[in-house]
């Protein structure tokens, strides 16, 4: 709902006219910049700067016909939105915040549609999601606005993560992150699991952004945002970003059956379901939002169609939708601003109090319904021509007529019902027309849609360039946009007839779909989303109880099991490329060391006394020292012997002291466990296999040679190991020493507690579950 109306004596705490004009100059300057580029340079226009050269990431930008079309919509509609926001939120104390967020969003959208690098595109893509979250939750004091903003961020943000994963996979497979290079090379690339995974992840990212089924529910809920936000983000720009991404990569993936049928199926289902759900709404903005979802589905399906006609239809529909849907959202905002409600049951005969808004609604509604002399008619003519060449859509033409008829009904509700029909109740609110800032933007955009319908050749070249950008190859695309009679008029007549019937029976149909919604609602995607959100704390609590149980052996088993699974998966995944070493009989020294290590490990499995267990595991350490000794590292071997001896002596002394102090219970080792044994054996087997694979790889001695050559001249030392520790990695060694010292300081209170007199038995608490006592 619009900002509360002011009393005659309320002070104006919003921005002044000069400040609003200064903000409006930003989209005006951006529009002038776009027009200047298009008039002075031939497409495509490219520019790139190094950003992260080591990773091959550039700030690369590429403007072709598709980018130019999106730029004109972003900046052109942006001018209207900035003007409208000045009137809609006049006097609002946070008007400056809205202008700042809208400016940041416009910059992010410009970056998205011009980026020619996968990572650059993702950065701008996520920026639009974050700014959208702040704009949808503009009225953050309202719980419904906060919930809608959270939902939009979770859905689009999750899709953004999937998109990032897809971009990374695609960049690795293609060997570059340049979008134009990838699109050019994709048709020659053979299918592979990695490329298929990248395709699916990119589809998920695009579908969430453009509110495609099953992610369609977030867009109507975002209508809690102020009307300027709804008109800009949710009709003209951001929700078309997913369509833009699909159209950008369509020349590369277009011949993939998975790509083609996913777009056709998801787009058609979204278009149908969006139109049906529009019938159950009573809020004018939500009705328009569901029709936007349906249009986005139509655009996605058109991208999936083959042929030049489909790309022409996509370009024409992108422009036509922006020119009629943004004005209709402005109209809904004017009605809300002038009456205090958007519920169509309470609205009627508003043409007397709001004549200019009624005129804008008629012009925009005519274009949405596809009436002749409007650009909507031109776009729908192009869509009919594109679908006529596809057997699937030709077979489903009757269904398309029904959905088109519902679009006509939605346009009639917005343009006729609330302005020309009596609501059937005398409890209609008082209405008044807004100022010029509220009236001029919808009139200009809707009027432009009519002008382009009469003179479509004005944008024919632009649509042709956009079509070329969406068509594989470099051949020219012939585009002939004109007001032609023939099959289009016949189809229009049928659609209008059915649409008028839907319009006149809107209320009975609404009651019917409300009853259906009561049955379908509990299993709908919106309900599934709510269940998923509520399940997050429960799942987190269960995972915490399972993983953070406070038992060190359990942590060890978990870490070893995960390590075994990861190492084993990598080993199996590259099994065909691994080389295995030739068998070489080991010397007596290595054989003896292996026997010593195996003996200690096996003995440790069956010892319940921790002191004996400690001594048994000491054999493993001494056996490791023998391995080092016969491997040509006597200094490391002697260090291992000393450390192992000191550790065993100190640990054994502590255990004996604890027993003398009365803490002997609970110090016995647990019984062998099948799961732990299996994890231990599995981890050992995987590590052994990795060692065999590693030994088979030719040894790279370059690093060893470097240290051998530089240890005397750089560090004046002939013991290479000591030189590495003390000189080449001195800071690392200092850090390790510091860690040991700090660990001693942290353990000092425990050591003092052990050295003190034992407490009376009555002060000890028994823990039956853990089988011991604690002070």
XYZ file of C-alpha atoms in Angstrom:
775
model
C 0.000 0.000 0.000
C 1.143 3.519 -0.652
C 2.508 5.766 2.034
C -0.188 7.153 4.334
C -1.887 10.257 3.076
C -0.887 13.515 4.701
C -3.133 15.775 6.650
C -3.245 19.381 5.414
C -0.874 20.462 8.166
C 1.558 17.541 8.058
C 5.125 18.658 7.402
C 6.822 17.373 4.252
C 9.791 15.389 5.513
C 10.654 13.773 2.162
C 13.020 14.965 -0.512
C 12.504 18.284 -2.152
C 11.852 18.796 -5.849
C 15.504 19.564 -6.546
C 16.714 16.370 -4.857
C 14.132 14.251 -6.695
C 15.156 15.870 -9.986
C 18.813 15.132 -9.239
C 18.064 11.454 -8.675
C 15.950 11.333 -11.835
C 18.890 12.654 -13.832
C 20.687 9.336 -13.173
C 18.424 7.183 -15.400
C 18.136 10.071 -17.855
C 21.933 10.178 -18.164
C 22.051 6.386 -18.477
C 19.439 6.474 -21.249
C 21.379 9.209 -23.055
C 24.548 7.136 -22.715
C 22.855 4.087 -24.245
C 21.404 6.112 -27.111
C 24.802 7.710 -27.712
C 26.535 4.326 -27.862
C 23.978 2.932 -30.285
C 24.161 5.970 -32.547
C 27.973 6.270 -32.688
C 29.164 2.642 -32.658
C 28.296 -0.478 -34.580
C 27.194 -3.527 -32.634
C 28.679 -5.456 -30.964
C 30.604 -3.140 -28.638
C 33.262 -4.717 -26.425
C 35.464 -3.560 -23.560
C 37.509 -5.526 -21.058
C 39.917 -4.908 -18.192
C 41.955 -7.366 -16.140
C 40.385 -8.107 -12.756
C 41.813 -11.394 -11.428
C 44.330 -12.372 -14.127
C 45.546 -15.454 -12.275
C 42.028 -16.933 -12.433
C 41.252 -15.669 -15.924
C 38.555 -13.313 -14.635
C 38.052 -10.017 -16.418
C 35.756 -7.039 -16.117
C 34.540 -7.781 -19.628
C 31.506 -6.104 -21.185
C 29.742 -6.892 -24.452
C 26.818 -5.008 -25.980
C 24.960 -6.617 -28.872
C 21.358 -6.325 -30.004
C 19.938 -8.263 -27.048
C 21.933 -6.205 -24.545
C 20.905 -2.980 -26.313
C 17.214 -3.920 -26.072
C 17.540 -4.698 -22.363
C 19.524 -1.498 -21.746
C 16.828 0.633 -23.366
C 14.162 -1.021 -21.206
C 16.222 -0.660 -18.032
C 17.023 3.001 -18.549
C 13.803 4.047 -20.332
C 11.452 2.458 -17.821
C 13.867 3.613 -15.123
C 13.231 7.250 -16.031
C 9.484 6.709 -15.670
C 9.934 4.853 -12.364
C 12.140 7.573 -10.869
C 9.636 10.265 -11.833
C 6.747 8.204 -10.484
C 8.547 7.439 -7.203
C 8.887 11.163 -6.557
C 5.112 11.552 -6.560
C 4.124 8.221 -5.068
C 6.282 8.594 -1.951
C 6.149 12.375 -1.720
C 6.786 13.335 1.889
C 7.968 9.860 2.892
C 10.898 10.136 5.323
C 12.717 7.258 3.559
C 12.289 8.503 0.005
C 16.009 9.101 -0.327
C 16.692 5.487 0.657
C 14.320 4.298 -2.054
C 16.049 6.437 -4.681
C 19.458 5.189 -3.593
C 18.397 1.543 -3.795
C 16.722 2.074 -7.180
C 19.917 3.695 -8.492
C 22.045 0.804 -7.233
C 19.607 -1.670 -8.743
C 19.712 0.059 -12.125
C 23.518 -0.091 -12.114
C 23.423 -3.797 -11.216
C 20.971 -4.532 -14.031
C 23.131 -2.652 -16.523
C 26.096 -4.728 -15.371
C 24.127 -7.977 -15.755
C 23.001 -7.414 -19.338
C 26.407 -6.167 -20.520
C 28.745 -8.563 -18.660
C 30.804 -10.840 -20.904
C 32.436 -12.853 -18.133
C 30.717 -15.552 -16.097
C 32.036 -14.341 -12.741
C 31.354 -10.693 -13.558
C 27.802 -11.597 -14.529
C 27.329 -13.543 -11.298
C 28.513 -10.626 -9.157
C 25.970 -8.277 -10.736
C 23.334 -11.036 -10.666
C 23.656 -11.444 -6.916
C 23.712 -7.693 -6.429
C 20.254 -7.483 -8.020
C 19.011 -10.134 -5.559
C 20.411 -8.286 -2.555
C 19.053 -4.906 -3.637
C 15.713 -6.531 -4.484
C 15.593 -7.889 -0.927
C 16.001 -4.367 0.447
C 13.421 -2.939 -1.960
C 10.776 -5.598 -1.350
C 11.278 -5.113 2.381
C 11.211 -1.323 2.058
C 8.389 -1.150 4.633
C 10.481 -3.197 7.045
C 8.266 -2.280 9.979
C 5.566 -4.465 8.397
C 5.913 -8.195 9.134
C 4.390 -9.136 5.766
C 6.980 -7.055 3.904
C 9.826 -8.653 5.849
C 8.483 -12.125 5.138
C 8.068 -11.408 1.408
C 11.586 -9.974 1.198
C 12.995 -13.022 2.986
C 11.151 -15.358 0.623
C 12.370 -13.529 -2.481
C 15.953 -13.582 -1.206
C 15.899 -17.265 -0.220
C 14.432 -18.412 -3.541
C 16.529 -16.230 -5.849
C 19.614 -16.551 -3.638
C 19.416 -20.345 -3.714
C 19.081 -20.169 -7.473
C 22.089 -17.860 -7.527
C 24.211 -20.468 -5.746
C 23.141 -23.061 -8.308
C 24.015 -20.594 -11.068
C 27.481 -20.029 -9.592
C 28.123 -23.771 -9.512
C 26.956 -24.014 -13.119
C 29.198 -21.141 -14.186
C 32.237 -22.713 -12.492
C 31.589 -26.071 -14.173
C 30.997 -24.405 -17.529
C 34.193 -22.374 -17.228
C 36.218 -25.462 -16.359
C 34.826 -27.498 -19.246
C 35.230 -24.705 -21.802
C 38.583 -23.486 -20.529
C 37.419 -19.859 -20.454
C 34.967 -17.636 -18.596
C 34.259 -15.367 -21.577
C 30.540 -15.658 -22.335
C 30.808 -14.700 -26.012
C 33.599 -17.243 -26.528
C 31.661 -19.962 -24.709
C 28.486 -19.354 -26.712
C 30.467 -19.496 -29.961
C 32.228 -22.757 -29.033
C 29.352 -24.630 -27.373
C 27.769 -25.985 -30.601
C 31.029 -27.854 -31.342
C 31.381 -29.274 -27.831
C 30.396 -32.919 -27.279
C 27.983 -33.675 -24.483
C 29.572 -34.638 -21.189
C 28.330 -35.157 -17.609
C 30.039 -31.938 -16.459
C 28.509 -29.890 -19.273
C 25.073 -31.403 -18.641
C 25.360 -30.598 -14.932
C 26.339 -27.015 -15.786
C 23.300 -26.720 -18.058
C 20.902 -27.979 -15.380
C 22.353 -25.681 -12.702
C 22.088 -22.672 -15.005
C 18.458 -23.547 -15.747
C 17.723 -23.624 -12.014
C 19.314 -20.201 -11.572
C 17.354 -18.712 -14.482
C 14.055 -20.306 -13.424
C 14.271 -18.954 -9.873
C 15.037 -15.442 -11.088
C 12.200 -15.379 -13.623
C 9.669 -17.046 -11.284
C 9.233 -20.218 -13.324
C 7.439 -23.258 -11.970
C 8.084 -24.546 -9.308
C 9.666 -21.278 -8.095
C 6.787 -19.085 -9.288
C 5.207 -18.296 -5.911
C 7.716 -15.669 -4.741
C 6.830 -13.019 -7.350
C 3.180 -12.279 -6.373
C 4.203 -12.275 -2.706
C 6.759 -9.573 -3.520
C 3.878 -7.207 -4.297
C 4.161 -5.913 -0.736
C 6.886 -3.664 -2.156
C 6.016 -0.069 -3.088
C 4.472 0.303 -6.548
C 7.597 1.896 -8.151
C 9.524 -1.206 -7.105
C 6.877 -3.547 -8.502
C 6.783 -1.673 -11.798
C 10.569 -1.634 -12.175
C 11.777 -4.928 -10.724
C 8.829 -7.232 -11.121
C 7.517 -6.275 -14.545
C 10.136 -4.583 -16.685
C 13.632 -5.599 -15.588
C 14.769 -8.017 -12.873
C 12.313 -10.844 -13.503
C 13.349 -10.765 -17.150
C 16.949 -11.420 -16.148
C 16.406 -15.171 -16.203
C 14.879 -14.907 -19.685
C 17.867 -12.823 -20.745
C 20.302 -15.470 -19.469
C 18.456 -18.230 -21.335
C 18.344 -16.158 -24.514
C 22.058 -15.346 -24.182
C 23.075 -19.015 -24.000
C 20.413 -20.321 -26.387
C 22.690 -20.098 -29.477
C 25.099 -22.438 -27.684
C 22.719 -24.888 -26.018
C 19.839 -24.574 -28.486
C 20.456 -27.919 -30.189
C 20.474 -29.828 -26.897
C 17.213 -31.744 -26.476
C 17.378 -31.272 -22.672
C 17.626 -27.505 -23.077
C 14.854 -27.257 -25.674
C 12.302 -29.428 -23.897
C 13.056 -28.053 -20.439
C 12.317 -24.522 -21.660
C 9.205 -25.568 -23.550
C 7.781 -27.662 -20.728
C 8.578 -25.344 -17.803
C 7.632 -22.203 -19.733
C 4.298 -23.596 -20.923
C 3.395 -24.928 -17.469
C 4.274 -21.589 -15.865
C 2.227 -19.652 -18.429
C -0.818 -21.854 -17.878
C -0.613 -21.947 -14.095
C 0.059 -18.222 -13.797
C -3.049 -17.324 -15.766
C -5.197 -19.734 -13.759
C -3.939 -18.355 -10.446
C -4.688 -14.808 -11.586
C -8.397 -15.698 -11.503
C -8.363 -16.383 -7.762
C -6.997 -12.960 -6.776
C -8.905 -9.846 -5.705
C -5.907 -7.551 -5.194
C -5.214 -5.693 -8.445
C -1.426 -5.797 -8.025
C -1.440 -9.541 -7.366
C -3.642 -10.093 -10.428
C -1.081 -8.217 -12.524
C 1.745 -10.129 -10.825
C 0.299 -13.525 -11.778
C -0.187 -12.353 -15.348
C 3.488 -11.323 -15.305
C 4.414 -14.857 -14.212
C 2.399 -16.182 -17.158
C 4.142 -13.820 -19.586
C 7.550 -14.854 -18.279
C 6.574 -18.471 -18.880
C 5.606 -17.595 -22.446
C 8.970 -15.918 -22.999
C 10.855 -18.946 -21.644
C 8.887 -21.254 -23.947
C 9.624 -18.973 -26.903
C 13.343 -19.136 -26.150
C 13.028 -22.918 -26.350
C 11.494 -22.768 -29.836
C 13.762 -23.145 -32.842
C 13.948 -20.751 -35.761
C 14.401 -17.054 -36.410
C 10.709 -16.358 -35.855
C 10.999 -17.403 -32.217
C 13.869 -14.989 -31.547
C 11.910 -12.163 -33.187
C 8.939 -12.994 -30.956
C 11.132 -12.974 -27.835
C 12.531 -9.521 -28.649
C 9.128 -8.066 -29.502
C 7.458 -9.541 -26.405
C 10.208 -8.307 -24.082
C 9.613 -4.748 -25.252
C 5.819 -4.959 -25.466
C 5.488 -6.378 -21.968
C 7.602 -3.602 -20.471
C 5.506 -0.945 -22.247
C 2.143 -2.228 -21.011
C 2.840 -3.956 -17.691
C 4.838 -1.140 -16.039
C 1.996 1.383 -16.786
C -0.570 -1.051 -15.395
C 1.411 -1.341 -12.163
C 1.524 2.469 -12.079
C -2.248 2.445 -12.525
C -2.629 0.045 -9.593
C -0.400 2.329 -7.533
C -2.469 5.393 -8.460
C -5.643 3.584 -7.443
C -4.080 2.593 -4.128
C -2.761 6.115 -3.630
C -6.088 7.732 -4.543
C -8.504 5.353 -2.798
C -6.499 3.537 -0.127
C -7.322 0.072 -1.485
C -6.492 -2.269 -4.383
C -9.306 -4.768 -3.819
C -11.343 -4.820 -7.035
C -14.601 -5.576 -5.155
C -14.496 -2.081 -3.646
C -13.492 -0.256 -6.794
C -15.609 1.031 -9.649
C -16.492 4.084 -11.768
C -13.117 5.642 -10.990
C -12.964 7.342 -14.397
C -14.798 10.352 -13.004
C -12.323 11.002 -10.199
C -9.217 9.662 -12.009
C -9.629 10.417 -15.743
C -5.914 10.480 -16.623
C -5.208 7.216 -14.856
C -8.227 5.699 -16.623
C -6.812 6.812 -19.990
C -3.429 5.256 -19.218
C -5.158 2.025 -18.143
C -7.109 1.877 -21.412
C -3.984 2.374 -23.540
C -1.915 -0.173 -21.603
C -4.813 -2.624 -21.383
C -5.339 -2.462 -25.144
C -1.706 -3.398 -25.699
C -1.875 -6.215 -23.154
C -5.002 -7.601 -24.823
C -3.253 -7.468 -28.198
C -5.643 -5.000 -29.804
C -4.761 -3.670 -33.268
C -2.883 -0.356 -33.359
C -0.839 -1.413 -30.320
C 2.622 -2.916 -30.033
C 1.089 -5.772 -28.044
C -0.714 -6.787 -31.243
C 2.596 -6.761 -33.131
C 4.241 -8.914 -30.469
C 1.396 -11.439 -30.341
C 1.414 -11.641 -34.132
C 5.116 -12.537 -33.949
C 4.355 -15.139 -31.262
C 1.650 -16.755 -33.415
C 4.046 -16.930 -36.345
C 6.737 -18.538 -34.159
C 4.385 -21.115 -32.641
C 2.842 -22.010 -35.976
C 6.097 -23.660 -37.038
C 6.258 -25.889 -33.966
C 4.119 -29.011 -33.974
C 3.778 -29.139 -30.192
C 2.487 -25.586 -29.939
C 0.321 -26.013 -33.011
C -1.314 -28.990 -31.294
C -1.821 -26.923 -28.114
C -3.227 -23.881 -29.929
C -6.630 -24.269 -28.271
C -5.023 -24.119 -24.835
C -2.977 -21.077 -25.876
C -6.204 -19.356 -26.937
C -7.681 -19.945 -23.479
C -4.614 -18.550 -21.728
C -4.544 -15.575 -24.082
C -8.208 -15.012 -23.299
C -7.438 -14.861 -19.578
C -4.800 -12.228 -20.363
C -7.529 -10.230 -22.140
C -9.722 -10.629 -19.047
C -6.927 -9.398 -16.762
C -6.441 -6.355 -18.992
C -10.187 -5.695 -18.909
C -10.228 -5.900 -15.102
C -7.431 -3.330 -14.832
C -8.706 -1.023 -17.590
C -12.518 -1.386 -17.572
C -13.862 -2.952 -14.387
C -12.347 -0.540 -11.871
C -12.887 2.545 -14.032
C -16.097 1.957 -16.017
C -18.225 -0.540 -14.088
C -20.132 0.013 -10.861
C -18.773 -2.239 -8.104
C -22.283 -3.235 -7.026
C -21.824 -1.689 -3.586
C -22.284 1.795 -2.212
C -19.302 1.386 0.138
C -16.803 2.631 -2.423
C -13.981 4.779 -1.067
C -13.461 8.395 -2.017
C -11.020 8.730 -4.897
C -8.826 11.512 -6.227
C -6.346 11.866 -9.066
C -2.676 12.109 -8.286
C -0.267 14.809 -9.357
C 1.598 14.990 -12.642
C 4.385 12.742 -11.343
C 1.824 9.970 -10.845
C -0.072 10.500 -14.089
C 2.629 11.301 -16.638
C 4.773 8.099 -16.418
C 1.947 5.594 -17.142
C 0.557 7.829 -19.906
C 3.949 8.164 -21.612
C 4.826 4.447 -21.469
C 1.359 3.270 -22.476
C 1.208 5.905 -25.237
C 4.604 4.753 -26.516
C 3.180 1.246 -26.781
C 0.437 2.602 -29.054
C 2.843 4.714 -31.126
C 5.115 1.736 -31.748
C 2.043 -0.299 -32.701
C 1.205 2.226 -35.408
C 4.820 2.753 -36.482
C 6.578 -0.538 -35.670
C 9.380 0.157 -38.128
C 10.831 2.547 -35.520
C 12.069 -0.433 -33.465
C 12.299 -2.948 -36.300
C 16.067 -2.584 -36.532
C 16.464 -2.969 -32.771
C 14.347 -6.139 -32.717
C 16.358 -7.466 -35.688
C 19.654 -6.903 -33.860
C 18.288 -8.614 -30.743
C 17.111 -11.518 -32.873
C 20.562 -11.871 -34.430
C 22.104 -12.054 -30.947
C 19.750 -14.929 -30.062
C 20.243 -16.820 -33.335
C 23.152 -19.216 -33.948
C 25.528 -18.149 -36.706
C 26.220 -14.755 -38.165
C 23.550 -14.614 -40.857
C 21.245 -11.617 -40.937
C 17.711 -12.029 -39.599
C 14.863 -10.555 -41.603
C 12.309 -8.858 -39.379
C 9.099 -7.393 -40.771
C 6.990 -5.846 -38.028
C 3.771 -4.474 -39.495
C 0.042 -4.222 -38.866
C -1.145 -7.039 -41.095
C -4.640 -8.467 -41.419
C -5.237 -12.180 -41.792
C -4.786 -15.063 -39.364
C -3.794 -12.700 -36.562
C -7.130 -10.894 -36.679
C -9.041 -14.173 -36.714
C -7.078 -15.429 -33.723
C -7.575 -12.100 -31.998
C -11.333 -12.266 -32.552
C -11.546 -15.709 -30.955
C -9.292 -14.665 -28.064
C -11.314 -11.498 -27.450
C -14.592 -13.384 -27.474
C -13.376 -15.934 -24.949
C -11.639 -13.237 -22.929
C -14.807 -11.170 -22.626
C -16.656 -14.234 -21.380
C -13.976 -14.780 -18.745
C -14.195 -11.093 -17.821
C -17.972 -11.138 -17.337
C -17.812 -14.378 -15.335
C -14.747 -13.351 -13.337
C -16.482 -13.512 -9.959
C -18.015 -17.017 -10.399
C -14.699 -18.273 -11.743
C -12.957 -16.680 -8.777
C -15.208 -18.520 -6.330
C -14.616 -21.775 -8.206
C -10.840 -21.428 -8.117
C -10.940 -20.392 -4.483
C -12.576 -23.724 -3.650
C -10.001 -25.536 -5.752
C -7.201 -23.569 -4.080
C -8.399 -24.677 -0.643
C -7.803 -28.265 -1.730
C -4.616 -27.704 -3.702
C -3.082 -25.140 -1.354
C -1.684 -27.579 1.230
C 0.362 -29.337 -1.456
C 1.244 -26.211 -3.467
C 4.778 -24.881 -3.820
C 4.123 -21.957 -1.470
C 3.095 -24.413 1.256
C 6.116 -26.587 0.506
C 8.331 -23.532 0.878
C 6.802 -22.746 4.276
C 7.337 -26.333 5.395
C 10.937 -26.211 4.231
C 11.591 -22.983 6.138
C 10.042 -24.412 9.293
C 12.056 -27.616 8.882
C 15.400 -25.807 8.808
C 15.653 -25.347 12.623
C 14.438 -28.911 13.239
C 16.956 -30.386 10.813
C 19.718 -28.199 12.249
C 18.870 -29.334 15.783
C 18.843 -33.003 14.745
C 22.149 -32.625 12.918
C 23.656 -30.895 15.940
C 22.511 -33.677 18.257
C 23.950 -36.264 15.888
C 27.249 -34.551 15.135
C 27.928 -32.415 18.234
C 27.379 -35.122 20.841
C 30.436 -34.300 22.958
C 32.175 -37.685 22.555
C 35.670 -37.514 21.081
C 35.676 -41.085 19.656
C 32.489 -40.266 17.784
C 34.087 -37.157 16.263
C 37.046 -39.232 15.164
C 34.821 -41.838 13.504
C 32.849 -39.128 11.682
C 35.947 -37.364 10.379
C 37.564 -40.596 9.240
C 34.356 -41.775 7.558
C 33.960 -38.513 5.618
C 37.644 -38.531 4.659
C 37.351 -42.125 3.494
C 34.285 -41.341 1.385
C 35.868 -38.286 -0.251
C 39.222 -39.923 -0.947
C 37.533 -43.076 -2.200
C 35.207 -41.140 -4.529
C 38.124 -39.239 -6.047
C 40.072 -42.469 -6.412
C 37.180 -44.227 -8.166
C 36.376 -41.228 -10.333
C 39.853 -41.148 -11.848
C 40.493 -44.877 -11.734
C 41.002 -45.155 -15.483
C 43.832 -42.600 -15.371
C 45.738 -43.995 -12.392
C 49.004 -45.861 -12.872
C 50.005 -48.657 -10.511
C 53.627 -49.191 -9.415
C 55.535 -52.299 -10.330
C 56.042 -54.762 -7.466
C 59.417 -54.429 -5.770
C 60.274 -56.723 -2.852
C 60.891 -54.604 0.275
C 64.166 -54.776 2.212
C 64.439 -56.381 5.611
C 64.362 -52.993 7.296
C 61.064 -51.921 5.717
C 59.628 -55.372 6.300
C 60.534 -55.267 9.972
C 59.071 -51.783 10.327
C 55.794 -52.920 8.738
C 55.625 -55.905 11.102
C 56.230 -53.604 14.089
C 53.531 -51.141 12.967
C 50.994 -53.883 12.228
C 51.686 -55.586 15.561
C 51.098 -52.375 17.491
C 47.891 -51.607 15.598
C 46.450 -55.099 16.099
C 47.366 -55.203 19.798
C 45.720 -51.819 20.318
C 42.389 -53.223 19.113
C 42.106 -55.695 21.976
C 43.454 -53.713 24.949
C 40.992 -52.298 27.466
C 43.608 -50.937 29.853
C 44.562 -47.519 28.552
C 48.137 -47.803 29.841
C 48.705 -51.029 27.910
C 46.876 -49.468 24.948
C 49.301 -46.527 25.072
C 52.305 -48.849 25.060
C 50.872 -50.834 22.144
C 50.293 -47.764 20.041
C 53.854 -46.715 20.853
C 54.982 -49.600 18.671
C 53.337 -47.840 15.724
C 55.401 -44.734 16.406
C 58.651 -46.660 16.744
C 57.883 -48.589 13.568
C 57.386 -45.268 11.752
C 60.814 -44.172 13.002
C 62.340 -47.324 11.513
C 60.712 -46.488 8.166
C 62.285 -43.009 8.260
C 65.648 -44.511 9.189
C 65.739 -46.841 6.174
C 64.286 -44.145 3.896
C 67.426 -42.047 4.256
C 66.216 -39.601 6.885
C 68.074 -40.523 10.086
C 67.502 -37.099 11.661
C 63.720 -37.448 11.248
C 63.932 -41.032 12.553
C 65.841 -40.014 15.695
C 63.378 -37.169 16.262
C 60.517 -39.637 15.960
C 62.179 -42.004 18.481
C 62.689 -39.189 20.994
C 59.199 -37.736 20.604
C 57.559 -41.157 20.835
C 59.570 -42.093 23.928
C 58.854 -38.827 25.712
C 55.165 -38.983 24.810
C 54.758 -42.540 26.060
C 56.615 -41.783 29.286
C 54.699 -38.568 30.004
C 51.290 -40.017 29.079
C 51.937 -43.158 31.119
C 52.971 -41.050 34.105
C 49.810 -38.964 33.876
C 47.605 -42.075 33.668
C 49.307 -43.634 36.675
C 49.003 -40.393 38.635
C 45.298 -40.173 37.821
C 44.763 -43.651 39.120
C 46.607 -42.847 42.331
C 44.377 -39.798 42.791
C 41.198 -41.838 42.516
C 40.257 -41.153 38.917
C 40.863 -44.671 37.663
C 37.259 -45.515 36.898
C 36.259 -44.645 33.352
C 39.833 -44.787 32.075
C 39.376 -48.182 30.499
C 39.211 -48.235 26.713
C 35.799 -48.983 25.187
C 34.960 -52.348 23.707
C 35.709 -52.796 19.987
C 32.839 -51.585 17.831
C 31.963 -52.941 14.375
C 31.344 -49.494 12.863
C 34.611 -48.094 14.162
C 36.482 -51.137 12.929
C 34.939 -50.842 9.483
C 35.771 -47.132 9.249
C 39.342 -47.770 10.393
C 39.884 -50.580 7.901
C 38.290 -48.547 5.103
C 40.396 -45.491 5.841
C 43.571 -47.561 5.949
C 42.730 -49.259 2.665
C 41.989 -45.962 0.911
C 45.188 -44.350 2.201
C 47.187 -47.394 1.104
C 45.705 -47.172 -2.391
C 46.503 -43.472 -2.541
C 50.100 -44.196 -1.531
C 50.404 -46.801 -4.273
C 49.021 -44.379 -6.841
C 51.314 -41.610 -5.619
C 54.409 -43.836 -5.768
C 53.587 -44.732 -9.382
C 53.684 -41.075 -10.440
C 57.141 -39.939 -11.617
C 58.811 -38.016 -8.823
C 59.266 -34.306 -9.483
C 62.629 -33.402 -7.970
C 62.575 -29.717 -8.920
C 61.608 -28.559 -5.415
C 64.213 -30.777 -3.765
C 66.864 -29.523 -6.155
C 65.888 -25.936 -5.438
C 66.382 -26.309 -1.670
C 69.582 -28.323 -2.145
C 71.039 -25.604 -4.375
C 69.924 -22.626 -2.283
C 70.422 -23.840 1.308
C 74.172 -23.021 1.473
C 74.269 -19.673 -0.411
C 71.001 -18.349 1.081
C 71.056 -19.824 4.610
C 74.671 -21.043 5.127
C 73.450 -24.482 6.137
C 74.072 -27.927 4.699
C 71.273 -29.734 6.571
C 68.427 -29.052 4.149
C 65.696 -30.033 6.613
C 66.987 -27.657 9.292
C 67.408 -24.864 6.736
C 63.816 -25.287 5.567
C 62.496 -25.217 9.124
C 64.606 -22.356 10.428
C 65.069 -20.147 7.364
C 62.770 -20.828 4.431
C 59.691 -21.363 6.592
C 60.823 -19.658 9.769
C 57.492 -17.928 10.360
C 55.640 -21.246 10.080
C 58.016 -22.831 12.591
C 57.601 -19.876 14.925
C 53.830 -20.276 14.681
C 54.050 -23.981 15.503
C 56.249 -23.290 18.536
C 53.802 -20.615 19.651
C 50.913 -23.063 19.386
C 52.752 -25.601 21.555
C 53.583 -22.932 24.146
C 50.007 -21.618 24.251
C 48.695 -25.181 24.553
C 50.937 -25.673 27.583
C 49.630 -22.483 29.150
C 46.053 -23.593 28.511
C 46.737 -27.001 30.067
C 48.539 -25.567 33.094
C 45.371 -25.265 35.267
C 44.538 -28.907 34.492
C 48.036 -30.002 35.458
C 47.769 -28.076 38.718
C 44.420 -29.714 39.444
C 45.929 -33.142 38.911
C 48.805 -32.345 41.229
C 46.508 -31.219 44.072
C 45.110 -33.415 46.871
C 42.272 -35.718 45.884
C 38.808 -34.617 46.894
C 36.506 -36.704 49.087
C 34.471 -39.379 47.421
C 31.282 -37.504 48.263
C 32.335 -34.665 45.935
C 32.481 -36.925 42.903
C 29.482 -37.215 40.604
C 28.792 -40.522 38.946
C 27.926 -40.567 35.240
C 26.430 -43.996 34.637
C 26.068 -43.357 30.912
C 29.797 -42.750 30.602
C 30.819 -45.413 33.088
C 32.971 -43.228 35.343
C 33.183 -40.450 37.896
C 34.094 -36.814 37.662
C 35.045 -34.340 40.377
